[in-house]
GROMACS .gro file of C-alpha atoms in nm:
model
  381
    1UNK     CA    1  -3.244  -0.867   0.116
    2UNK     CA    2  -3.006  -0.719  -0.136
    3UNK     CA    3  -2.670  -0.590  -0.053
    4UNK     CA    4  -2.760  -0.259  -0.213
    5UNK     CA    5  -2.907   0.077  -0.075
    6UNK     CA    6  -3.273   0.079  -0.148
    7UNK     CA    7  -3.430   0.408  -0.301
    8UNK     CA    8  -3.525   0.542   0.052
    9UNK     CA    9  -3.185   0.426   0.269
   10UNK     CA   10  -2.979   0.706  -0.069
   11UNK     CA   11  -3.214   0.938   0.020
   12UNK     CA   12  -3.149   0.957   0.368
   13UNK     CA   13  -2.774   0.900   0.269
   14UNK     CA   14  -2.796   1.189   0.089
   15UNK     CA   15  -2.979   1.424   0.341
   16UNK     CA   16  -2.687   1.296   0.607
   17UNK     CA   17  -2.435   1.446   0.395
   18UNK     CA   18  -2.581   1.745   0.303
   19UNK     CA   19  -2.622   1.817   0.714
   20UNK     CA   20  -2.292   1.719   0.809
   21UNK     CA   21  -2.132   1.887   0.531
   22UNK     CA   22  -2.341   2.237   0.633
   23UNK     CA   23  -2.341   2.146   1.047
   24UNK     CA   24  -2.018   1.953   1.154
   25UNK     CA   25  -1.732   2.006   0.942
   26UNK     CA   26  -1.430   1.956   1.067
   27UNK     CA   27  -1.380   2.304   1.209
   28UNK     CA   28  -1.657   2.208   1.457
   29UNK     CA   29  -1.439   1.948   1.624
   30UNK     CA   30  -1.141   2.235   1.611
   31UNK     CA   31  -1.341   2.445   1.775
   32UNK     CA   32  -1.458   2.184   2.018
   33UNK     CA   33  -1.104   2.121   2.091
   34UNK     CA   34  -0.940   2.422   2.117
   35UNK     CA   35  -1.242   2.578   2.329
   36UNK     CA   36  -1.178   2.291   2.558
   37UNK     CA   37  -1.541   2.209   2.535
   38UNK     CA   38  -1.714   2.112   2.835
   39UNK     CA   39  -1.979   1.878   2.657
   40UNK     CA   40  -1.685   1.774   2.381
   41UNK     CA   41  -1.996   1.762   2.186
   42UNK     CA   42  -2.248   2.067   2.034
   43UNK     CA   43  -2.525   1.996   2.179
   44UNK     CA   44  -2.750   2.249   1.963
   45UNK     CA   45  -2.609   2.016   1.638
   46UNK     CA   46  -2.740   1.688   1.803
   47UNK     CA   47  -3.079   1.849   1.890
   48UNK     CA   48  -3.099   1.913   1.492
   49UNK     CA   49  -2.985   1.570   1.450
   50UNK     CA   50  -3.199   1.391   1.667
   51UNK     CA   51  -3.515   1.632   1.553
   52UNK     CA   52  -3.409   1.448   1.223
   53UNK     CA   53  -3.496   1.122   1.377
   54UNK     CA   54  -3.115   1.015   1.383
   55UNK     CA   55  -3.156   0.870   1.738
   56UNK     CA   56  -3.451   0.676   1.676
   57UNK     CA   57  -3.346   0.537   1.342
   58UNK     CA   58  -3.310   0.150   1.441
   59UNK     CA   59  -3.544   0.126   1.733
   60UNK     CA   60  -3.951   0.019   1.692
   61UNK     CA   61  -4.197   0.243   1.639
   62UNK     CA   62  -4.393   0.158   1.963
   63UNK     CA   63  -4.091   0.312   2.175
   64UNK     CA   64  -4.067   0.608   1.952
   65UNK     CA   65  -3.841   0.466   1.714
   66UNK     CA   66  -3.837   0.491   1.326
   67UNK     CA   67  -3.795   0.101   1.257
   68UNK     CA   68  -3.574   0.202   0.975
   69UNK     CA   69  -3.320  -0.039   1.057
   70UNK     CA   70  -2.897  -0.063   1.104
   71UNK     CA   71  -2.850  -0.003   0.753
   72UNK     CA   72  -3.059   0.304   0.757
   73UNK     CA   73  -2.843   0.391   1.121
   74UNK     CA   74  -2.519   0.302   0.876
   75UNK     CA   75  -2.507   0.533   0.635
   76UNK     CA   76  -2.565   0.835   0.847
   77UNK     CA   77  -2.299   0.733   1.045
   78UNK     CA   78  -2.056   0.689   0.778
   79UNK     CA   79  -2.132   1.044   0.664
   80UNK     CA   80  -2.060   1.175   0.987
   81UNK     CA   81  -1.769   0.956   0.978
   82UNK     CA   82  -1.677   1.145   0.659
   83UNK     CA   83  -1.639   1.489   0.864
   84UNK     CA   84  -1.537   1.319   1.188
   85UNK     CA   85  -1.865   1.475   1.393
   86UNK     CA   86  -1.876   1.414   1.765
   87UNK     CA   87  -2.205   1.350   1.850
   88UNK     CA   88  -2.351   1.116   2.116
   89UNK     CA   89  -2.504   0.920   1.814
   90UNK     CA   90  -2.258   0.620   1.897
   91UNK     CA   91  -2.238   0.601   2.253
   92UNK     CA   92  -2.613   0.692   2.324
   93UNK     CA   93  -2.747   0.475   2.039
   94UNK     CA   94  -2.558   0.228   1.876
   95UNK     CA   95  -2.445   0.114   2.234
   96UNK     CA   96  -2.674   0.176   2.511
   97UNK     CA   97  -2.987   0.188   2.302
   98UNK     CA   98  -2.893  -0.154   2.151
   99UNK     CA   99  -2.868  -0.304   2.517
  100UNK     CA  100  -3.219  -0.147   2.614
  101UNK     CA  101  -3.395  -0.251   2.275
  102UNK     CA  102  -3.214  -0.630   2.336
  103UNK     CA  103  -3.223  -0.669   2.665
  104UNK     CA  104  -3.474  -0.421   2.863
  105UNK     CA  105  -3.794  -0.471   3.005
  106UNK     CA  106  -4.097  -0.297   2.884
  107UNK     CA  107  -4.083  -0.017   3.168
  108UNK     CA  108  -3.710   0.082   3.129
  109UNK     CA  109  -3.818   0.087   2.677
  110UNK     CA  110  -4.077   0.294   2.775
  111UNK     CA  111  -3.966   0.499   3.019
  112UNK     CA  112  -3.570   0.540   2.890
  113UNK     CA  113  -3.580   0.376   2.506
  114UNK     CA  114  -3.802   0.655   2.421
  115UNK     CA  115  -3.657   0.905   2.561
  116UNK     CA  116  -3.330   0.782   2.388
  117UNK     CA  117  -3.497   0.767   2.028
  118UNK     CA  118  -3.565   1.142   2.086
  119UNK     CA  119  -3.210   1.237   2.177
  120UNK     CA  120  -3.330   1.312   2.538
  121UNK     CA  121  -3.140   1.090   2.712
  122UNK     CA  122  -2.754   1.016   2.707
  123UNK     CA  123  -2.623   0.690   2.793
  124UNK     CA  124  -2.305   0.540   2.825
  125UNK     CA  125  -2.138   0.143   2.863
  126UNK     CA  126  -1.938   0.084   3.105
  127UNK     CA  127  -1.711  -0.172   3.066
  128UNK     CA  128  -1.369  -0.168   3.045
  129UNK     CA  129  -1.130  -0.217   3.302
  130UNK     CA  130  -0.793  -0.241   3.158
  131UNK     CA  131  -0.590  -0.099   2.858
  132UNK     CA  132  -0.719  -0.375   2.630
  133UNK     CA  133  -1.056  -0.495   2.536
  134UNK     CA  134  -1.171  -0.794   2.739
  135UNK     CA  135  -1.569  -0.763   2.831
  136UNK     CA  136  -1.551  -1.091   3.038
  137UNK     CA  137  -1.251  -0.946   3.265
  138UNK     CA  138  -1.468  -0.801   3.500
  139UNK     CA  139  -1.395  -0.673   3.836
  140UNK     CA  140  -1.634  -0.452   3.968
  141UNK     CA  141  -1.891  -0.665   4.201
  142UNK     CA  142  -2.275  -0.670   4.206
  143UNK     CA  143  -2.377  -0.777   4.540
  144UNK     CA  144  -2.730  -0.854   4.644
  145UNK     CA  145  -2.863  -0.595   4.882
  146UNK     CA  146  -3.200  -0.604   5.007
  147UNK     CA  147  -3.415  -0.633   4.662
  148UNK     CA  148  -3.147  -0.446   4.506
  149UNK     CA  149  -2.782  -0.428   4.441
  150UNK     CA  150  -2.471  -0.235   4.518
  151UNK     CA  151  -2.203  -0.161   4.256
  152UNK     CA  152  -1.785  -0.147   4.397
  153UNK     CA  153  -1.556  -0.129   4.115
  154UNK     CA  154  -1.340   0.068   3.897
  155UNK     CA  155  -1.428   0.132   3.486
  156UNK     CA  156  -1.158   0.301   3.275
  157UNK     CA  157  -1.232   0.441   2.847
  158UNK     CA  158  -1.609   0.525   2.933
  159UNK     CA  159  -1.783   0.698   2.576
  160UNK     CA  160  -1.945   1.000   2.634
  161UNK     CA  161  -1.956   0.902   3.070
  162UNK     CA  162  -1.901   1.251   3.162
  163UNK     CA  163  -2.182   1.373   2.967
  164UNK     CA  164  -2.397   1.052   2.997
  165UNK     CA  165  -2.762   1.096   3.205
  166UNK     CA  166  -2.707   0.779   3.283
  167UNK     CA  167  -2.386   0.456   3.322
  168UNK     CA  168  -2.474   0.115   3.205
  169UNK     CA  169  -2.217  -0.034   3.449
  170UNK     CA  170  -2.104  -0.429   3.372
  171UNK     CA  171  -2.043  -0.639   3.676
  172UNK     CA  172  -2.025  -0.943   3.831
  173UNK     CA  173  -2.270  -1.090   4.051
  174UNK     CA  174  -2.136  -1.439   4.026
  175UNK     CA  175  -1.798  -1.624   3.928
  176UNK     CA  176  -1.469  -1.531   3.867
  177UNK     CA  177  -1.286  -1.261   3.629
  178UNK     CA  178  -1.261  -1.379   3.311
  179UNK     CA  179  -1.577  -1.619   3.338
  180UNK     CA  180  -1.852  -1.515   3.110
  181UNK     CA  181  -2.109  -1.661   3.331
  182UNK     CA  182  -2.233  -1.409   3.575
  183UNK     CA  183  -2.230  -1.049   3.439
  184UNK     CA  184  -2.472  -0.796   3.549
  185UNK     CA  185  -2.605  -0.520   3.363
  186UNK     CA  186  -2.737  -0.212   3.582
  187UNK     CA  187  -2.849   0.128   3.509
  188UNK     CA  188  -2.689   0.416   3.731
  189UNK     CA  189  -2.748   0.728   3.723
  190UNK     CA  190  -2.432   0.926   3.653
  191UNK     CA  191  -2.472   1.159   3.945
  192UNK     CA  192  -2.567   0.899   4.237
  193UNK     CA  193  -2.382   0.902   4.554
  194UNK     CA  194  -2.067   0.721   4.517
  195UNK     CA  195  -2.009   0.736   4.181
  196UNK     CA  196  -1.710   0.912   4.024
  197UNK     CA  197  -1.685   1.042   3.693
  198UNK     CA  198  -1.331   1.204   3.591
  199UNK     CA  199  -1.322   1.312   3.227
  200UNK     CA  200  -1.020   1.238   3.000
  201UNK     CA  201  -0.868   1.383   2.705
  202UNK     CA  202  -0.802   1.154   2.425
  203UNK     CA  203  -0.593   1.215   2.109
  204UNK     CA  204  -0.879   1.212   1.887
  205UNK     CA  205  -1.030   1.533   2.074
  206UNK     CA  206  -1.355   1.244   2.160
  207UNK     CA  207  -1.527   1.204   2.527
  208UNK     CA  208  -1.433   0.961   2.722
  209UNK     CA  209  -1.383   0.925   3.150
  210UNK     CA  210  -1.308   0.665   3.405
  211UNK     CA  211  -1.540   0.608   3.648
  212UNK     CA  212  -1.496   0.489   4.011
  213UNK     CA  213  -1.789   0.321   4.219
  214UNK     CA  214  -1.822   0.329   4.584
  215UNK     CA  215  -2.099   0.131   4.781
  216UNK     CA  216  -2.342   0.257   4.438
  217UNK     CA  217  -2.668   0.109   4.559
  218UNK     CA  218  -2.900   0.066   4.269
  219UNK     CA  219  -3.314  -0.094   4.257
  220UNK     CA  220  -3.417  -0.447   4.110
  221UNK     CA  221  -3.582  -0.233   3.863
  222UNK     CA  222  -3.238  -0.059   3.760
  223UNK     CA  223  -3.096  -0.458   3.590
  224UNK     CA  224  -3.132  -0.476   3.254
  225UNK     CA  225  -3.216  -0.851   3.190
  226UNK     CA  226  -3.165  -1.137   3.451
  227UNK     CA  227  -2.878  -1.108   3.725
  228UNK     CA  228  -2.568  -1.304   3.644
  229UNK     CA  229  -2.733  -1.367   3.258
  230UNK     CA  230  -2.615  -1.043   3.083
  231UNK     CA  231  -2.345  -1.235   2.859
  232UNK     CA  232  -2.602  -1.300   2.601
  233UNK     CA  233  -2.731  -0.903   2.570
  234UNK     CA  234  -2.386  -0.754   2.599
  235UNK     CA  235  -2.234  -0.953   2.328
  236UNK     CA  236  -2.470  -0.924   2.082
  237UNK     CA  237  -2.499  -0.553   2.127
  238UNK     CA  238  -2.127  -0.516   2.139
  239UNK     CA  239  -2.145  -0.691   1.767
  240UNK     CA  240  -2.419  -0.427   1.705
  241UNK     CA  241  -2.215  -0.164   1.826
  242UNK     CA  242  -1.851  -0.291   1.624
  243UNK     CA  243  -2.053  -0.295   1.294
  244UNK     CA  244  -2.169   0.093   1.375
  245UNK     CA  245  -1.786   0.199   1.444
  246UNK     CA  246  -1.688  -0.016   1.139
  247UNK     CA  247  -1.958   0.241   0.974
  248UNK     CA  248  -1.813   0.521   1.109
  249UNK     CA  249  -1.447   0.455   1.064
  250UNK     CA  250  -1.549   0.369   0.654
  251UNK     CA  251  -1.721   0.677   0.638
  252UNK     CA  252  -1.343   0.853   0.754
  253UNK     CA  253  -1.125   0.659   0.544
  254UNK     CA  254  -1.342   0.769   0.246
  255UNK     CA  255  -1.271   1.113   0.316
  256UNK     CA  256  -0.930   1.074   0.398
  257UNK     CA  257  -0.868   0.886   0.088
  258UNK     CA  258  -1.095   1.193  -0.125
  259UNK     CA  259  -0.862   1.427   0.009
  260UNK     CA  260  -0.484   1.280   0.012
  261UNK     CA  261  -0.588   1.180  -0.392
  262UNK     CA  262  -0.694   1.581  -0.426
  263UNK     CA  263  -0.365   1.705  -0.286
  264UNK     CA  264  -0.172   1.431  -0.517
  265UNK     CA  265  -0.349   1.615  -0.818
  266UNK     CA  266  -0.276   1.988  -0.735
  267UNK     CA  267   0.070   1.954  -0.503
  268UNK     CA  268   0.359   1.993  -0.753
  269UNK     CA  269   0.687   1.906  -0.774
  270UNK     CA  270   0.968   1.905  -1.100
  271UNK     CA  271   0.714   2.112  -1.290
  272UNK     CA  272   0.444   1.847  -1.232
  273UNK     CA  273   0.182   1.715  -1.016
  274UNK     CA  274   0.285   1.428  -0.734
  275UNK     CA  275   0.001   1.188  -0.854
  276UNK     CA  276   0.151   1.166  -1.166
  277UNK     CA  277   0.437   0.979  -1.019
  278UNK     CA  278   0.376   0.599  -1.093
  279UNK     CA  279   0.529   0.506  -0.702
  280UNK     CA  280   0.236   0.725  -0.581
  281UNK     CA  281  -0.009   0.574  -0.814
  282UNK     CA  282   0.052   0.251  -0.661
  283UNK     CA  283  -0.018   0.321  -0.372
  284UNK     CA  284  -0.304   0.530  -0.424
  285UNK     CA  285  -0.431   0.231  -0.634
  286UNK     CA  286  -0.424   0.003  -0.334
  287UNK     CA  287  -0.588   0.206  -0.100
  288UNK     CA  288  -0.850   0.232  -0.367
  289UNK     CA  289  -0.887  -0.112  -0.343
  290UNK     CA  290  -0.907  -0.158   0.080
  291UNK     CA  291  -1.155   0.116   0.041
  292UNK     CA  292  -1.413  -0.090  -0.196
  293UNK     CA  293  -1.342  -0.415   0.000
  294UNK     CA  294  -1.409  -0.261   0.325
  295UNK     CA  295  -1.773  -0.110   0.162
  296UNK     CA  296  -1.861  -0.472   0.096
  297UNK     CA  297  -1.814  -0.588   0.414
  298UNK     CA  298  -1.983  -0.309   0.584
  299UNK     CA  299  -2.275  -0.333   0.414
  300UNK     CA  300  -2.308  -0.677   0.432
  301UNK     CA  301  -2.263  -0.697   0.834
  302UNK     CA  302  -2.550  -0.439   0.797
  303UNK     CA  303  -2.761  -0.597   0.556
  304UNK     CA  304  -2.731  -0.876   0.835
  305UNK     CA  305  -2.839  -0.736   1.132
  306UNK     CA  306  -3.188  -0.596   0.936
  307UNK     CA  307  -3.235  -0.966   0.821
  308UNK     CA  308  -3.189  -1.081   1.174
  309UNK     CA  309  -2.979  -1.363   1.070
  310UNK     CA  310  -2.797  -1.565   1.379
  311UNK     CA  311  -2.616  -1.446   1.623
  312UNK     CA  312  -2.301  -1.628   1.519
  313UNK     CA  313  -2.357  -1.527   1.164
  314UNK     CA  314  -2.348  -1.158   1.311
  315UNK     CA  315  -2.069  -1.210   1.531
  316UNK     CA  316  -1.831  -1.312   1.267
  317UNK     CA  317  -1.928  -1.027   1.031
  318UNK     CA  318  -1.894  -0.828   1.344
  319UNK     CA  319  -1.520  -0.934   1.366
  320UNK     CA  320  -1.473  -0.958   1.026
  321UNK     CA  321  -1.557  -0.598   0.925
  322UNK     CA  322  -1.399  -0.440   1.271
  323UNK     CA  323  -1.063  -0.601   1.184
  324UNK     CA  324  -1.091  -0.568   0.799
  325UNK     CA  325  -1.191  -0.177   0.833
  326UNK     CA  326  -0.960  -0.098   1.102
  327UNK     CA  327  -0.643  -0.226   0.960
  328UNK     CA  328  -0.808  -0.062   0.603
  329UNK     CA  329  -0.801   0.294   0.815
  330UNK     CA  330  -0.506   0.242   0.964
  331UNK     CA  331  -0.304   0.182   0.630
  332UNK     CA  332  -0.561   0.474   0.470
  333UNK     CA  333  -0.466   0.734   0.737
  334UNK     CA  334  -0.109   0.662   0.744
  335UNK     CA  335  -0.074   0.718   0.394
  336UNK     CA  336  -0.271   0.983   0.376
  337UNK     CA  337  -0.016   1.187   0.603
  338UNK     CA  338   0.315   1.084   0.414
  339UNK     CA  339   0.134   1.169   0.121
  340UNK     CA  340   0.048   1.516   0.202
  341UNK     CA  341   0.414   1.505   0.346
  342UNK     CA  342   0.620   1.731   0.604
  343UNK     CA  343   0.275   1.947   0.628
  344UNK     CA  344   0.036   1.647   0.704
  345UNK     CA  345   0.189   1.665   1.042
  346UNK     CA  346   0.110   2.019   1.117
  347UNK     CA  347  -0.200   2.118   1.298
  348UNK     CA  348  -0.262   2.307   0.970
  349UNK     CA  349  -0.398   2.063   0.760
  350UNK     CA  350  -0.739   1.874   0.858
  351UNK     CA  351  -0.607   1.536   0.729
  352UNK     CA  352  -0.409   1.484   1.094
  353UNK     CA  353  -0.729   1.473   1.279
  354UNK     CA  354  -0.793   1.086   1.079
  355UNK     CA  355  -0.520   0.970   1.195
  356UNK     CA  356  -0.600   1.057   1.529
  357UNK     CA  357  -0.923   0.885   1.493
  358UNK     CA  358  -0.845   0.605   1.331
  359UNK     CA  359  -0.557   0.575   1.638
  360UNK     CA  360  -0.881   0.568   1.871
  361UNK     CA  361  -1.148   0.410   1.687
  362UNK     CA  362  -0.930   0.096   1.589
  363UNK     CA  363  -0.888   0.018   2.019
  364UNK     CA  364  -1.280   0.059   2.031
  365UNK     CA  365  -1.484  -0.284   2.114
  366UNK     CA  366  -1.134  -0.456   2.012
  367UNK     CA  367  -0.843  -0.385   1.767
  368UNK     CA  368  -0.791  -0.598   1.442
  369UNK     CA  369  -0.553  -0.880   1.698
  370UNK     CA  370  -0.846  -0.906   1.896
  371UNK     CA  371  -1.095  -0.912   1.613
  372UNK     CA  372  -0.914  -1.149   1.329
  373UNK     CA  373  -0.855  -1.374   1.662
  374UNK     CA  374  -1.240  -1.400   1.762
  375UNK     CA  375  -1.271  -1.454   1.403
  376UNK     CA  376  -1.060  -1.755   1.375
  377UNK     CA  377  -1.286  -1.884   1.712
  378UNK     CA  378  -1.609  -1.835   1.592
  379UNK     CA  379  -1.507  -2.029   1.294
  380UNK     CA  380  -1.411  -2.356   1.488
  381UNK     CA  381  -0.973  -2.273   1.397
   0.00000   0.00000   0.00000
């Protein structure tokens, strides 16, 4: 498959933009924020979106899906990357649909997939337990109850969990923290008795909760997979679900790069404008160039996943474009407020809300440490 967008994956590129740029510009996610949005979403925007077919982009036709594959999933997410839209796209889709479509059985794709691909049904991973990424250092138990199991644990940096119909809670059923032998994957609904959602603010105005669970009793039917086997699923849909940030996060740098070169041309100082100074050229220049790298890589961790090439192949183009875009947005957003100056700080100016992002979206699924050290594994160093 060629590392190019074919005729039909620019047209929907095209149609993404032209939505986001008339549906979620950035004044959305103002307004989001300074309303103190319940939701932290519009929920009217993702019906539109997911009436689209946004939601059922990747998945198979037979669950409702539009078997248009990642790539096609890509490059509507790094348009709404471009105007920073929060949407449950990521958390709903790129996440907890990947799990079902990898790892569910044919009654939880037909009864939950579906309703996923049609934007009627929220989900959200729950995994993290610390400050850091570490999807092995799991806590929370999964103890055999009956036919079913019940849930006791603590989850911190939850996507979307306050809004989510329903938690994909990791645990562990077997082994110790740390081991990657023994995880559990279980679907719980968000509103069950003993479970505790408590929504948190973060910087980039995004959802996100901890979530505490209490003697949460779920069914046999509610595992996704085998008990004590969910390694396998959870790590290839977390590679899934880096490549779709590493989307996302391209899509933002691109913008934030459009705009700090567009102030450099009409901001003026000595009688001229800033981007004729050769200092700022240079550094324009070199963002430039992390920009067009980071493209490549995208598109070829996408290109991957719609070949269905191995999973190691994946997993080191997962950590290869999640360290190579996040340090590239990082530098990119940085940059982009010294360039603008004393008034990139201000709330005035839209290009603080990247920053703020790319402070967020970087810590997602593992920062570039994390990521160039994986890399280094999976390639024997």
């Amino acid at each position: 498959m060629p590392m190019i967008l074919n005729e039909d994956q620019n047209i929907l590129k095209d149609t993404a933009k032209e939505f986001c740029t008339d549906n979620t510009p950035i004044s959305q996610l103002r307004k989001l924020r300074d309303e103190e949005s319940e939701d932290g979403f519009d929920r009217e925007t993702w019906q539109a979106m997911s009436e689209l077919g946004w939601a059922g982009i990747p998945f198979p036709e037979e669950v409702g899906g539009l078997g248009f594959g990642y790539k096609g999933l890509g490059v509507v997410t790094e348009e709404l990357g471009r105007n920073l839209a929060a949407s449950p796209l990521f958390a709903s889709v790129w996440v907890g649909g990947t799990i079902l479509n990898l790892g569910g059985s044919d009654t939880q794709k037909r009864d939950l997939l579906t309703k996923v691909a049609s934007g009627q049904l929220l989900l959200a991973l729950a995994l993290e337990e610390s400050h850091r990424h570490s999807p092995y250092s799991i806590a929370t138990t999964a103890e055999t109850a009956g036919e079913g199991l019940v849930l006791n644990g603590s989850k911190t940096f939850v996507l979307d969990g306050h809004v989510a119909d329903k938690l994909i809670v990791v645990a562990r059923s077997s082994g110790s923290e740390g081991d990657r032998e023994g995880l559990t994957l279980a679907l719980v609904d968000r509103t069950a008795d003993g479970v505790s959602v408590t929504r948190t603010k973060m910087v980039d105005s995004r959802n996100a909760a901890n979530i505490e669970l209490s003697n949460v009793t779920v069914s046999a039917a509610a595992v996704i997979g085998e008990t004590g086997q969910a390694a396998d699923v959870l790590d290839a849909a977390l590679d899934i679900a880096r490549i779709g940030l590493s989307a996302e996060m391209l899509g933002s740098a691109q913008e934030c790069f459009d705009r700090t070169v567009a102030y450099l041309k009409e901001r003026e100082q000595f009688g001229v404008p800033i981007g004729s100074f050769q200092a700022l050229k240079h550094r324009a220049a070199n963002m430039f160039c992390e920009v067009e790298l980071s493209k490549s890589v995208v598109l070829e961790a996408l290109t991957a996943l719609d070949e269905g090439r191995s999973a190691s192949e994946i997993a080191i183009l997962a950590s290869l474009a999640k360290s190579k875009v996040g340090e590239m947005f990082h530098t990119v957003s940085r940059e982009g407020i010294q360039m603008h100056g004393g008034i990139g700080m201000t709330d005035e100016f839209d290009i603080g809300f990247y920053l703020k992002r790319a402070a967020v979206a970087e810590q997602t699924f593992g920062d570039m440490y994390f990521h160039r050290s994986r890399y280094g594994e999976l390639n024997g160093y």
